[in-house]
Amino acid sequence: DGGITQSPKYLFRKEGQNVTLSCEQNLNHDAMYWYRQDPGQGLRLIYYSQIVNDFQKGDIAEGYSVSREKKESFPLTVTSAQKNPTAFYLCASSPGYTGELFFGEGSRLTVL
Amino acid sequence: GQQVMQIPQYQHVQEGEDFTTYCNSSTTLSNIQWYKQRPGGHPVFLIQLVKSGEVKKQKRLTFQFGEAKKNSSLHITATQTTDVGTYFCAGPGYSGAGSYQLTFGKGTKLSVIP
């Protein structure tokens, strides 16, 4: 089945620790995105990548980092510099410019 | 930067009543997309509108794109409990680097009372 796989689904971490969220797609899409969702805040763009080895900051990139070494993979690292990391993180991909987004099932991160 | 505003933030309706959510962009859009997120789930693409004044229907859902391509609406006729969820509109924006990104509204959370 084609789709986007995010892991882990739930993650707990202590303050001061970095954590990496995985996002893999087998849709052969060029573009991939990371969004953060907080209650009542909608979806806010963290980082996006439209081609391998290239990515751009979104609206709330501070405290996050990404890499795009392979077309299929776009991992997100939540660093200790992120002041309020507890949130629901959604990865998405699209076939190209202005196309619809296909979302993964999300990763829910809780910082204890 | 581009802003996409959506109202209302919440809507409670009796089953069988109609529901409408409105989306307004600070800039003219090349297209607008609508997504639905069920409680505990992830957003799922519903539709994309491209042309000025375009109206599209999906069963009980009617989507409109404004003449100026800066606003849009989603209307659900005779809501059912399966319509429960949050509805998001999203419009494309372009950074100075020429990259494409999608900006989402904050969504309208629909509750349907049986």
JSON list of C-alpha atoms in Angstrom, two decimals:
[
{"chain": "A", "resi": 1, "resn": "ASP", "atom": "CA", "xyz": [0.00, 0.00, 0.00]},
{"chain": "A", "resi": 2, "resn": "GLY", "atom": "CA", "xyz": [1.28, 3.47, -0.83]},
{"chain": "A", "resi": 3, "resn": "GLY", "atom": "CA", "xyz": [1.30, 6.05, 1.86]},
{"chain": "A", "resi": 4, "resn": "ILE", "atom": "CA", "xyz": [3.13, 7.98, 4.53]},
{"chain": "A", "resi": 5, "resn": "THR", "atom": "CA", "xyz": [4.39, 6.33, 7.67]},
{"chain": "A", "resi": 6, "resn": "GLN", "atom": "CA", "xyz": [5.22, 8.28, 10.78]},
{"chain": "A", "resi": 7, "resn": "SER", "atom": "CA", "xyz": [6.85, 6.82, 13.84]},
{"chain": "A", "resi": 8, "resn": "PRO", "atom": "CA", "xyz": [6.63, 6.66, 16.71]},
{"chain": "A", "resi": 9, "resn": "LYS", "atom": "CA", "xyz": [2.93, 7.34, 17.19]},
{"chain": "A", "resi": 10, "resn": "TYR", "atom": "CA", "xyz": [3.43, 8.41, 20.81]},
{"chain": "A", "resi": 11, "resn": "LEU", "atom": "CA", "xyz": [6.64, 9.65, 22.35]},
{"chain": "A", "resi": 12, "resn": "PHE", "atom": "CA", "xyz": [7.58, 10.89, 25.78]},
{"chain": "A", "resi": 13, "resn": "ARG", "atom": "CA", "xyz": [10.77, 12.72, 26.51]},
{"chain": "A", "resi": 14, "resn": "LYS", "atom": "CA", "xyz": [12.38, 14.58, 29.33]},
{"chain": "A", "resi": 15, "resn": "GLU", "atom": "CA", "xyz": [13.20, 18.23, 29.11]},
{"chain": "A", "resi": 16, "resn": "GLY", "atom": "CA", "xyz": [16.60, 18.88, 27.59]},
{"chain": "A", "resi": 17, "resn": "GLN", "atom": "CA", "xyz": [16.56, 15.83, 25.34]},
{"chain": "A", "resi": 18, "resn": "ASN", "atom": "CA", "xyz": [16.54, 15.86, 21.57]},
{"chain": "A", "resi": 19, "resn": "VAL", "atom": "CA", "xyz": [14.09, 13.55, 19.82]},
{"chain": "A", "resi": 20, "resn": "THR", "atom": "CA", "xyz": [13.78, 12.55, 16.17]},
{"chain": "A", "resi": 21, "resn": "LEU", "atom": "CA", "xyz": [10.46, 11.81, 14.50]},
{"chain": "A", "resi": 22, "resn": "SER", "atom": "CA", "xyz": [10.51, 9.59, 11.44]},
{"chain": "A", "resi": 23, "resn": "CYS", "atom": "CA", "xyz": [8.55, 10.19, 8.23]},
{"chain": "A", "resi": 24, "resn": "GLU", "atom": "CA", "xyz": [8.76, 7.83, 5.26]},
{"chain": "A", "resi": 25, "resn": "GLN", "atom": "CA", "xyz": [6.71, 7.90, 2.06]},
{"chain": "A", "resi": 26, "resn": "ASN", "atom": "CA", "xyz": [6.48, 5.46, -0.84]},
{"chain": "A", "resi": 27, "resn": "LEU", "atom": "CA", "xyz": [4.32, 7.69, -3.04]},
{"chain": "A", "resi": 28, "resn": "ASN", "atom": "CA", "xyz": [7.29, 8.93, -5.06]},
{"chain": "A", "resi": 29, "resn": "HIS", "atom": "CA", "xyz": [6.39, 12.49, -4.10]},
{"chain": "A", "resi": 30, "resn": "ASP", "atom": "CA", "xyz": [8.97, 15.22, -4.49]},
{"chain": "A", "resi": 31, "resn": "ALA", "atom": "CA", "xyz": [7.70, 17.53, -1.74]},
{"chain": "A", "resi": 32, "resn": "MET", "atom": "CA", "xyz": [7.50, 16.76, 1.96]},
{"chain": "A", "resi": 33, "resn": "TYR", "atom": "CA", "xyz": [6.35, 18.86, 4.89]},
{"chain": "A", "resi": 34, "resn": "TRP", "atom": "CA", "xyz": [6.28, 18.94, 8.66]},
{"chain": "A", "resi": 35, "resn": "TYR", "atom": "CA", "xyz": [3.41, 20.62, 10.49]},
{"chain": "A", "resi": 36, "resn": "ARG", "atom": "CA", "xyz": [2.77, 21.14, 14.15]},
{"chain": "A", "resi": 37, "resn": "GLN", "atom": "CA", "xyz": [-0.77, 21.08, 15.52]},
{"chain": "A", "resi": 38, "resn": "ASP", "atom": "CA", "xyz": [-1.82, 22.53, 18.86]},
{"chain": "A", "resi": 39, "resn": "PRO", "atom": "CA", "xyz": [-5.42, 22.73, 20.10]},
{"chain": "A", "resi": 40, "resn": "GLY", "atom": "CA", "xyz": [-7.17, 25.67, 18.49]},
{"chain": "A", "resi": 41, "resn": "GLN", "atom": "CA", "xyz": [-4.09, 26.63, 16.47]},
{"chain": "A", "resi": 42, "resn": "GLY", "atom": "CA", "xyz": [-4.63, 24.75, 13.26]},
{"chain": "A", "resi": 43, "resn": "LEU", "atom": "CA", "xyz": [-1.59, 23.46, 11.40]},
{"chain": "A", "resi": 44, "resn": "ARG", "atom": "CA", "xyz": [1.60, 25.47, 11.44]},
{"chain": "A", "resi": 45, "resn": "LEU", "atom": "CA", "xyz": [4.43, 24.76, 9.03]},
{"chain": "A", "resi": 46, "resn": "ILE", "atom": "CA", "xyz": [7.78, 23.86, 10.55]},
{"chain": "A", "resi": 47, "resn": "TYR", "atom": "CA", "xyz": [9.94, 22.86, 7.57]},
{"chain": "A", "resi": 48, "resn": "TYR", "atom": "CA", "xyz": [9.39, 21.75, 4.03]},
{"chain": "A", "resi": 49, "resn": "SER", "atom": "CA", "xyz": [11.45, 20.21, 1.28]},
{"chain": "A", "resi": 50, "resn": "GLN", "atom": "CA", "xyz": [10.70, 20.16, -2.42]},
{"chain": "A", "resi": 51, "resn": "ILE", "atom": "CA", "xyz": [13.72, 18.22, -3.56]},
{"chain": "A", "resi": 52, "resn": "VAL", "atom": "CA", "xyz": [16.34, 15.93, -2.11]},
{"chain": "A", "resi": 53, "resn": "ASN", "atom": "CA", "xyz": [19.15, 17.68, -0.24]},
{"chain": "A", "resi": 54, "resn": "ASP", "atom": "CA", "xyz": [17.20, 20.91, -0.05]},
{"chain": "A", "resi": 55, "resn": "PHE", "atom": "CA", "xyz": [14.73, 22.25, 2.53]},
{"chain": "A", "resi": 56, "resn": "GLN", "atom": "CA", "xyz": [13.31, 25.56, 3.72]},
{"chain": "A", "resi": 57, "resn": "LYS", "atom": "CA", "xyz": [12.15, 26.93, 7.04]},
{"chain": "A", "resi": 58, "resn": "GLY", "atom": "CA", "xyz": [8.46, 27.34, 7.60]},
{"chain": "A", "resi": 59, "resn": "ASP", "atom": "CA", "xyz": [6.73, 29.70, 9.99]},
{"chain": "A", "resi": 60, "resn": "ILE", "atom": "CA", "xyz": [7.91, 28.09, 13.24]},
{"chain": "A", "resi": 61, "resn": "ALA", "atom": "CA", "xyz": [11.30, 26.49, 12.48]},
{"chain": "A", "resi": 62, "resn": "GLU", "atom": "CA", "xyz": [13.11, 27.63, 15.64]},
{"chain": "A", "resi": 63, "resn": "GLY", "atom": "CA", "xyz": [14.14, 24.69, 17.80]},
{"chain": "A", "resi": 64, "resn": "TYR", "atom": "CA", "xyz": [13.68, 22.14, 15.00]},
{"chain": "A", "resi": 65, "resn": "SER", "atom": "CA", "xyz": [15.97, 20.62, 12.38]},
{"chain": "A", "resi": 66, "resn": "VAL", "atom": "CA", "xyz": [15.41, 18.36, 9.37]},
{"chain": "A", "resi": 67, "resn": "SER", "atom": "CA", "xyz": [17.31, 16.51, 6.69]},
{"chain": "A", "resi": 68, "resn": "ARG", "atom": "CA", "xyz": [16.35, 15.23, 3.24]},
{"chain": "A", "resi": 69, "resn": "GLU", "atom": "CA", "xyz": [19.03, 12.79, 2.17]},
{"chain": "A", "resi": 70, "resn": "LYS", "atom": "CA", "xyz": [16.59, 10.50, 0.39]},
{"chain": "A", "resi": 71, "resn": "LYS", "atom": "CA", "xyz": [13.43, 11.25, -1.53]},
{"chain": "A", "resi": 72, "resn": "GLU", "atom": "CA", "xyz": [11.44, 8.86, 0.67]},
{"chain": "A", "resi": 73, "resn": "SER", "atom": "CA", "xyz": [12.54, 10.19, 4.04]},
{"chain": "A", "resi": 74, "resn": "PHE", "atom": "CA", "xyz": [12.18, 13.50, 5.87]},
{"chain": "A", "resi": 75, "resn": "PRO", "atom": "CA", "xyz": [13.00, 13.12, 9.58]},
{"chain": "A", "resi": 76, "resn": "LEU", "atom": "CA", "xyz": [12.33, 15.92, 12.04]},
{"chain": "A", "resi": 77, "resn": "THR", "atom": "CA", "xyz": [14.47, 16.51, 15.12]},
{"chain": "A", "resi": 78, "resn": "VAL", "atom": "CA", "xyz": [12.91, 18.40, 18.01]},
{"chain": "A", "resi": 79, "resn": "THR", "atom": "CA", "xyz": [15.85, 19.89, 19.83]},
{"chain": "A", "resi": 80, "resn": "SER", "atom": "CA", "xyz": [16.18, 20.99, 23.44]},
{"chain": "A", "resi": 81, "resn": "ALA", "atom": "CA", "xyz": [16.04, 24.56, 22.16]},
{"chain": "A", "resi": 82, "resn": "GLN", "atom": "CA", "xyz": [12.34, 24.19, 21.36]},
{"chain": "A", "resi": 83, "resn": "LYS", "atom": "CA", "xyz": [10.63, 25.91, 24.28]},
{"chain": "A", "resi": 84, "resn": "ASN", "atom": "CA", "xyz": [7.27, 24.21, 24.10]},
{"chain": "A", "resi": 85, "resn": "PRO", "atom": "CA", "xyz": [7.64, 20.94, 22.19]},
{"chain": "A", "resi": 86, "resn": "THR", "atom": "CA", "xyz": [4.56, 19.10, 23.46]},
{"chain": "A", "resi": 87, "resn": "ALA", "atom": "CA", "xyz": [2.32, 18.86, 20.39]},
{"chain": "A", "resi": 88, "resn": "PHE", "atom": "CA", "xyz": [0.94, 16.69, 17.63]},
{"chain": "A", "resi": 89, "resn": "TYR", "atom": "CA", "xyz": [3.34, 16.52, 14.67]},
{"chain": "A", "resi": 90, "resn": "LEU", "atom": "CA", "xyz": [2.12, 15.78, 11.18]},
{"chain": "A", "resi": 91, "resn": "CYS", "atom": "CA", "xyz": [4.23, 14.87, 8.18]},
{"chain": "A", "resi": 92, "resn": "ALA", "atom": "CA", "xyz": [2.83, 15.28, 4.68]},
{"chain": "A", "resi": 93, "resn": "SER", "atom": "CA", "xyz": [3.90, 14.88, 1.09]},
{"chain": "A", "resi": 94, "resn": "SER", "atom": "CA", "xyz": [2.66, 16.14, -2.24]},
{"chain": "A", "resi": 95, "resn": "PRO", "atom": "CA", "xyz": [3.43, 15.25, -5.83]},
{"chain": "A", "resi": 96, "resn": "GLY", "atom": "CA", "xyz": [4.50, 18.77, -6.68]},
{"chain": "A", "resi": 97, "resn": "TYR", "atom": "CA", "xyz": [3.63, 22.41, -6.69]},
{"chain": "A", "resi": 98, "resn": "THR", "atom": "CA", "xyz": [0.06, 23.28, -5.65]},
{"chain": "A", "resi": 99, "resn": "GLY", "atom": "CA", "xyz": [-0.85, 19.63, -5.25]},
{"chain": "A", "resi": 100, "resn": "GLU", "atom": "CA", "xyz": [-2.93, 18.12, -2.49]},
{"chain": "A", "resi": 101, "resn": "LEU", "atom": "CA", "xyz": [-1.17, 17.02, 0.66]},
{"chain": "A", "resi": 102, "resn": "PHE", "atom": "CA", "xyz": [-1.18, 13.44, 1.87]},
{"chain": "A", "resi": 103, "resn": "PHE", "atom": "CA", "xyz": [-0.73, 13.25, 5.63]},
{"chain": "A", "resi": 104, "resn": "GLY", "atom": "CA", "xyz": [0.71, 10.59, 7.86]},
{"chain": "A", "resi": 105, "resn": "GLU", "atom": "CA", "xyz": [-1.13, 9.56, 11.01]},
{"chain": "A", "resi": 106, "resn": "GLY", "atom": "CA", "xyz": [0.96, 11.86, 13.16]},
{"chain": "A", "resi": 107, "resn": "SER", "atom": "CA", "xyz": [3.29, 11.62, 16.13]},
{"chain": "A", "resi": 108, "resn": "ARG", "atom": "CA", "xyz": [2.18, 12.87, 19.51]},
{"chain": "A", "resi": 109, "resn": "LEU", "atom": "CA", "xyz": [5.12, 14.18, 21.54]},
{"chain": "A", "resi": 110, "resn": "THR", "atom": "CA", "xyz": [4.83, 14.85, 25.26]},
{"chain": "A", "resi": 111, "resn": "VAL", "atom": "CA", "xyz": [7.64, 16.47, 27.21]},
{"chain": "A", "resi": 112, "resn": "LEU", "atom": "CA", "xyz": [7.64, 15.54, 30.87]},
{"chain": "B", "resi": 1, "resn": "GLY", "atom": "CA", "xyz": [3.16, 36.91, 5.27]},
{"chain": "B", "resi": 2, "resn": "GLN", "atom": "CA", "xyz": [0.08, 35.25, 3.93]},
{"chain": "B", "resi": 3, "resn": "GLN", "atom": "CA", "xyz": [-2.78, 34.75, 6.36]},
{"chain": "B", "resi": 4, "resn": "VAL", "atom": "CA", "xyz": [-5.72, 32.41, 6.02]},
{"chain": "B", "resi": 5, "resn": "MET", "atom": "CA", "xyz": [-8.59, 33.06, 8.40]},
{"chain": "B", "resi": 6, "resn": "GLN", "atom": "CA", "xyz": [-11.46, 30.73, 9.05]},
{"chain": "B", "resi": 7, "resn": "ILE", "atom": "CA", "xyz": [-14.75, 31.28, 10.87]},
{"chain": "B", "resi": 8, "resn": "PRO", "atom": "CA", "xyz": [-16.37, 30.13, 13.00]},
{"chain": "B", "resi": 9, "resn": "GLN", "atom": "CA", "xyz": [-13.86, 28.35, 15.18]},
{"chain": "B", "resi": 10, "resn": "TYR", "atom": "CA", "xyz": [-16.54, 26.05, 16.60]},
{"chain": "B", "resi": 11, "resn": "GLN", "atom": "CA", "xyz": [-20.02, 25.08, 15.45]},
{"chain": "B", "resi": 12, "resn": "HIS", "atom": "CA", "xyz": [-22.54, 22.89, 17.21]},
{"chain": "B", "resi": 13, "resn": "VAL", "atom": "CA", "xyz": [-25.52, 21.79, 15.16]},
{"chain": "B", "resi": 14, "resn": "GLN", "atom": "CA", "xyz": [-28.44, 19.46, 15.60]},
{"chain": "B", "resi": 15, "resn": "GLU", "atom": "CA", "xyz": [-28.31, 16.48, 13.28]},
{"chain": "B", "resi": 16, "resn": "GLY", "atom": "CA", "xyz": [-30.14, 17.39, 10.09]},
{"chain": "B", "resi": 17, "resn": "GLU", "atom": "CA", "xyz": [-29.26, 21.08, 10.27]},
{"chain": "B", "resi": 18, "resn": "ASP", "atom": "CA", "xyz": [-27.02, 22.74, 7.73]},
{"chain": "B", "resi": 19, "resn": "PHE", "atom": "CA", "xyz": [-23.47, 23.91, 8.42]},
{"chain": "B", "resi": 20, "resn": "THR", "atom": "CA", "xyz": [-21.21, 26.47, 6.75]},
{"chain": "B", "resi": 21, "resn": "THR", "atom": "CA", "xyz": [-17.60, 27.42, 7.34]},
{"chain": "B", "resi": 22, "resn": "TYR", "atom": "CA", "xyz": [-15.92, 30.43, 5.72]},
{"chain": "B", "resi": 23, "resn": "CYS", "atom": "CA", "xyz": [-12.34, 31.00, 4.71]},
{"chain": "B", "resi": 24, "resn": "ASN", "atom": "CA", "xyz": [-10.66, 34.32, 3.87]},
{"chain": "B", "resi": 25, "resn": "SER", "atom": "CA", "xyz": [-7.17, 34.93, 2.60]},
{"chain": "B", "resi": 26, "resn": "SER", "atom": "CA", "xyz": [-5.14, 38.11, 2.89]},
{"chain": "B", "resi": 27, "resn": "THR", "atom": "CA", "xyz": [-3.85, 37.52, -0.65]},
{"chain": "B", "resi": 28, "resn": "THR", "atom": "CA", "xyz": [-5.29, 36.29, -3.92]},
{"chain": "B", "resi": 29, "resn": "LEU", "atom": "CA", "xyz": [-4.96, 32.53, -4.19]},
{"chain": "B", "resi": 30, "resn": "SER", "atom": "CA", "xyz": [-4.14, 30.41, -7.21]},
{"chain": "B", "resi": 31, "resn": "ASN", "atom": "CA", "xyz": [-6.22, 27.67, -5.65]},
{"chain": "B", "resi": 32, "resn": "ILE", "atom": "CA", "xyz": [-7.77, 26.68, -2.34]},
{"chain": "B", "resi": 33, "resn": "GLN", "atom": "CA", "xyz": [-7.92, 23.27, -0.76]},
{"chain": "B", "resi": 34, "resn": "TRP", "atom": "CA", "xyz": [-10.21, 21.83, 1.90]},
{"chain": "B", "resi": 35, "resn": "TYR", "atom": "CA", "xyz": [-9.34, 19.09, 4.39]},
{"chain": "B", "resi": 36, "resn": "LYS", "atom": "CA", "xyz": [-11.26, 17.20, 7.05]},
{"chain": "B", "resi": 37, "resn": "GLN", "atom": "CA", "xyz": [-9.74, 15.87, 10.25]},
{"chain": "B", "resi": 38, "resn": "ARG", "atom": "CA", "xyz": [-11.76, 13.43, 12.30]},
{"chain": "B", "resi": 39, "resn": "PRO", "atom": "CA", "xyz": [-11.23, 13.45, 16.08]},
{"chain": "B", "resi": 40, "resn": "GLY", "atom": "CA", "xyz": [-7.93, 11.73, 16.85]},
{"chain": "B", "resi": 41, "resn": "GLY", "atom": "CA", "xyz": [-7.09, 11.45, 13.17]},
{"chain": "B", "resi": 42, "resn": "HIS", "atom": "CA", "xyz": [-5.07, 13.22, 10.54]},
{"chain": "B", "resi": 43, "resn": "PRO", "atom": "CA", "xyz": [-6.23, 15.71, 7.89]},
{"chain": "B", "resi": 44, "resn": "VAL", "atom": "CA", "xyz": [-7.62, 14.17, 4.73]},
{"chain": "B", "resi": 45, "resn": "PHE", "atom": "CA", "xyz": [-7.90, 16.05, 1.46]},
{"chain": "B", "resi": 46, "resn": "LEU", "atom": "CA", "xyz": [-11.45, 16.79, 0.33]},
{"chain": "B", "resi": 47, "resn": "ILE", "atom": "CA", "xyz": [-11.20, 19.03, -2.70]},
{"chain": "B", "resi": 48, "resn": "GLN", "atom": "CA", "xyz": [-9.28, 21.70, -4.57]},
{"chain": "B", "resi": 49, "resn": "LEU", "atom": "CA", "xyz": [-10.86, 24.74, -6.25]},
{"chain": "B", "resi": 50, "resn": "VAL", "atom": "CA", "xyz": [-8.96, 26.60, -8.91]},
{"chain": "B", "resi": 51, "resn": "LYS", "atom": "CA", "xyz": [-11.24, 28.84, -10.96]},
{"chain": "B", "resi": 52, "resn": "SER", "atom": "CA", "xyz": [-12.77, 32.14, -9.90]},
{"chain": "B", "resi": 53, "resn": "GLY", "atom": "CA", "xyz": [-16.40, 31.60, -8.84]},
{"chain": "B", "resi": 54, "resn": "GLU", "atom": "CA", "xyz": [-16.04, 27.82, -8.99]},
{"chain": "B", "resi": 55, "resn": "VAL", "atom": "CA", "xyz": [-18.64, 25.66, -7.25]},
{"chain": "B", "resi": 56, "resn": "LYS", "atom": "CA", "xyz": [-18.12, 21.96, -6.67]},
{"chain": "B", "resi": 57, "resn": "LYS", "atom": "CA", "xyz": [-20.34, 19.42, -4.96]},
{"chain": "B", "resi": 58, "resn": "GLN", "atom": "CA", "xyz": [-19.59, 16.16, -3.22]},
{"chain": "B", "resi": 59, "resn": "LYS", "atom": "CA", "xyz": [-22.88, 14.60, -2.13]},
{"chain": "B", "resi": 60, "resn": "ARG", "atom": "CA", "xyz": [-24.07, 16.86, 0.72]},
{"chain": "B", "resi": 61, "resn": "LEU", "atom": "CA", "xyz": [-20.95, 19.08, 0.63]},
{"chain": "B", "resi": 62, "resn": "THR", "atom": "CA", "xyz": [-20.83, 22.22, -1.53]},
{"chain": "B", "resi": 63, "resn": "PHE", "atom": "CA", "xyz": [-17.58, 24.12, -1.99]},
{"chain": "B", "resi": 64, "resn": "GLN", "atom": "CA", "xyz": [-17.33, 27.63, -3.41]},
{"chain": "B", "resi": 65, "resn": "PHE", "atom": "CA", "xyz": [-14.38, 29.77, -4.47]},
{"chain": "B", "resi": 66, "resn": "GLY", "atom": "CA", "xyz": [-14.98, 33.51, -4.52]},
{"chain": "B", "resi": 67, "resn": "GLU", "atom": "CA", "xyz": [-14.88, 35.65, -7.61]},
{"chain": "B", "resi": 68, "resn": "ALA", "atom": "CA", "xyz": [-11.80, 37.49, -6.34]},
{"chain": "B", "resi": 69, "resn": "LYS", "atom": "CA", "xyz": [-10.14, 34.19, -5.36]},
{"chain": "B", "resi": 70, "resn": "LYS", "atom": "CA", "xyz": [-9.62, 35.43, -1.83]},
{"chain": "B", "resi": 71, "resn": "ASN", "atom": "CA", "xyz": [-12.43, 33.61, -0.05]},
{"chain": "B", "resi": 72, "resn": "SER", "atom": "CA", "xyz": [-14.10, 30.25, -0.01]},
{"chain": "B", "resi": 73, "resn": "SER", "atom": "CA", "xyz": [-16.84, 28.38, 1.79]},
{"chain": "B", "resi": 74, "resn": "LEU", "atom": "CA", "xyz": [-17.85, 24.85, 2.61]},
{"chain": "B", "resi": 75, "resn": "HIS", "atom": "CA", "xyz": [-21.54, 24.12, 3.14]},
{"chain": "B", "resi": 76, "resn": "ILE", "atom": "CA", "xyz": [-22.88, 20.83, 4.44]},
{"chain": "B", "resi": 77, "resn": "THR", "atom": "CA", "xyz": [-26.56, 20.12, 3.93]},
{"chain": "B", "resi": 78, "resn": "ALA", "atom": "CA", "xyz": [-28.45, 18.07, 6.51]},
{"chain": "B", "resi": 79, "resn": "THR", "atom": "CA", "xyz": [-25.50, 17.20, 8.73]},
{"chain": "B", "resi": 80, "resn": "GLN", "atom": "CA", "xyz": [-24.98, 13.68, 9.98]},
{"chain": "B", "resi": 81, "resn": "THR", "atom": "CA", "xyz": [-22.91, 12.39, 12.89]},
{"chain": "B", "resi": 82, "resn": "THR", "atom": "CA", "xyz": [-20.34, 11.18, 10.38]},
{"chain": "B", "resi": 83, "resn": "ASP", "atom": "CA", "xyz": [-19.64, 14.84, 9.51]},
{"chain": "B", "resi": 84, "resn": "VAL", "atom": "CA", "xyz": [-18.10, 15.45, 12.94]},
{"chain": "B", "resi": 85, "resn": "GLY", "atom": "CA", "xyz": [-14.54, 16.75, 12.76]},
{"chain": "B", "resi": 86, "resn": "THR", "atom": "CA", "xyz": [-12.49, 19.82, 12.02]},
{"chain": "B", "resi": 87, "resn": "TYR", "atom": "CA", "xyz": [-12.59, 21.34, 8.56]},
{"chain": "B", "resi": 88, "resn": "PHE", "atom": "CA", "xyz": [-9.56, 23.24, 7.32]},
{"chain": "B", "resi": 89, "resn": "CYS", "atom": "CA", "xyz": [-9.05, 25.42, 4.32]},
{"chain": "B", "resi": 90, "resn": "ALA", "atom": "CA", "xyz": [-5.55, 25.92, 2.94]},
{"chain": "B", "resi": 91, "resn": "GLY", "atom": "CA", "xyz": [-4.05, 28.20, 0.37]},
{"chain": "B", "resi": 92, "resn": "PRO", "atom": "CA", "xyz": [-0.69, 28.11, -1.38]},
{"chain": "B", "resi": 93, "resn": "GLY", "atom": "CA", "xyz": [1.92, 30.72, -0.72]},
{"chain": "B", "resi": 94, "resn": "TYR", "atom": "CA", "xyz": [5.25, 31.37, -2.33]},
{"chain": "B", "resi": 95, "resn": "SER", "atom": "CA", "xyz": [8.41, 32.33, -0.48]},
{"chain": "B", "resi": 96, "resn": "GLY", "atom": "CA", "xyz": [11.03, 34.69, -1.81]},
{"chain": "B", "resi": 97, "resn": "ALA", "atom": "CA", "xyz": [13.04, 31.64, -2.85]},
{"chain": "B", "resi": 98, "resn": "GLY", "atom": "CA", "xyz": [10.24, 30.60, -5.19]},
{"chain": "B", "resi": 99, "resn": "SER", "atom": "CA", "xyz": [9.23, 27.66, -3.04]},
{"chain": "B", "resi": 100, "resn": "TYR", "atom": "CA", "xyz": [5.64, 26.55, -2.65]},
{"chain": "B", "resi": 101, "resn": "GLN", "atom": "CA", "xyz": [4.03, 25.99, 0.74]},
{"chain": "B", "resi": 102, "resn": "LEU", "atom": "CA", "xyz": [0.49, 25.54, 1.96]},
{"chain": "B", "resi": 103, "resn": "THR", "atom": "CA", "xyz": [-0.91, 27.82, 4.69]},
{"chain": "B", "resi": 104, "resn": "PHE", "atom": "CA", "xyz": [-3.78, 26.43, 6.71]},
{"chain": "B", "resi": 105, "resn": "GLY", "atom": "CA", "xyz": [-6.60, 28.23, 8.45]},
{"chain": "B", "resi": 106, "resn": "LYS", "atom": "CA", "xyz": [-7.18, 27.40, 12.10]},
{"chain": "B", "resi": 107, "resn": "GLY", "atom": "CA", "xyz": [-10.13, 25.22, 11.20]},
{"chain": "B", "resi": 108, "resn": "THR", "atom": "CA", "xyz": [-13.77, 24.97, 12.15]},
{"chain": "B", "resi": 109, "resn": "LYS", "atom": "CA", "xyz": [-14.60, 22.23, 14.61]},
{"chain": "B", "resi": 110, "resn": "LEU", "atom": "CA", "xyz": [-18.02, 20.77, 13.89]},
{"chain": "B", "resi": 111, "resn": "SER", "atom": "CA", "xyz": [-20.04, 18.94, 16.53]},
{"chain": "B", "resi": 112, "resn": "VAL", "atom": "CA", "xyz": [-23.28, 17.23, 15.58]},
{"chain": "B", "resi": 113, "resn": "ILE", "atom": "CA", "xyz": [-25.86, 16.55, 18.25]},
{"chain": "B", "resi": 114, "resn": "PRO", "atom": "CA", "xyz": [-27.85, 13.40, 17.46]}
]
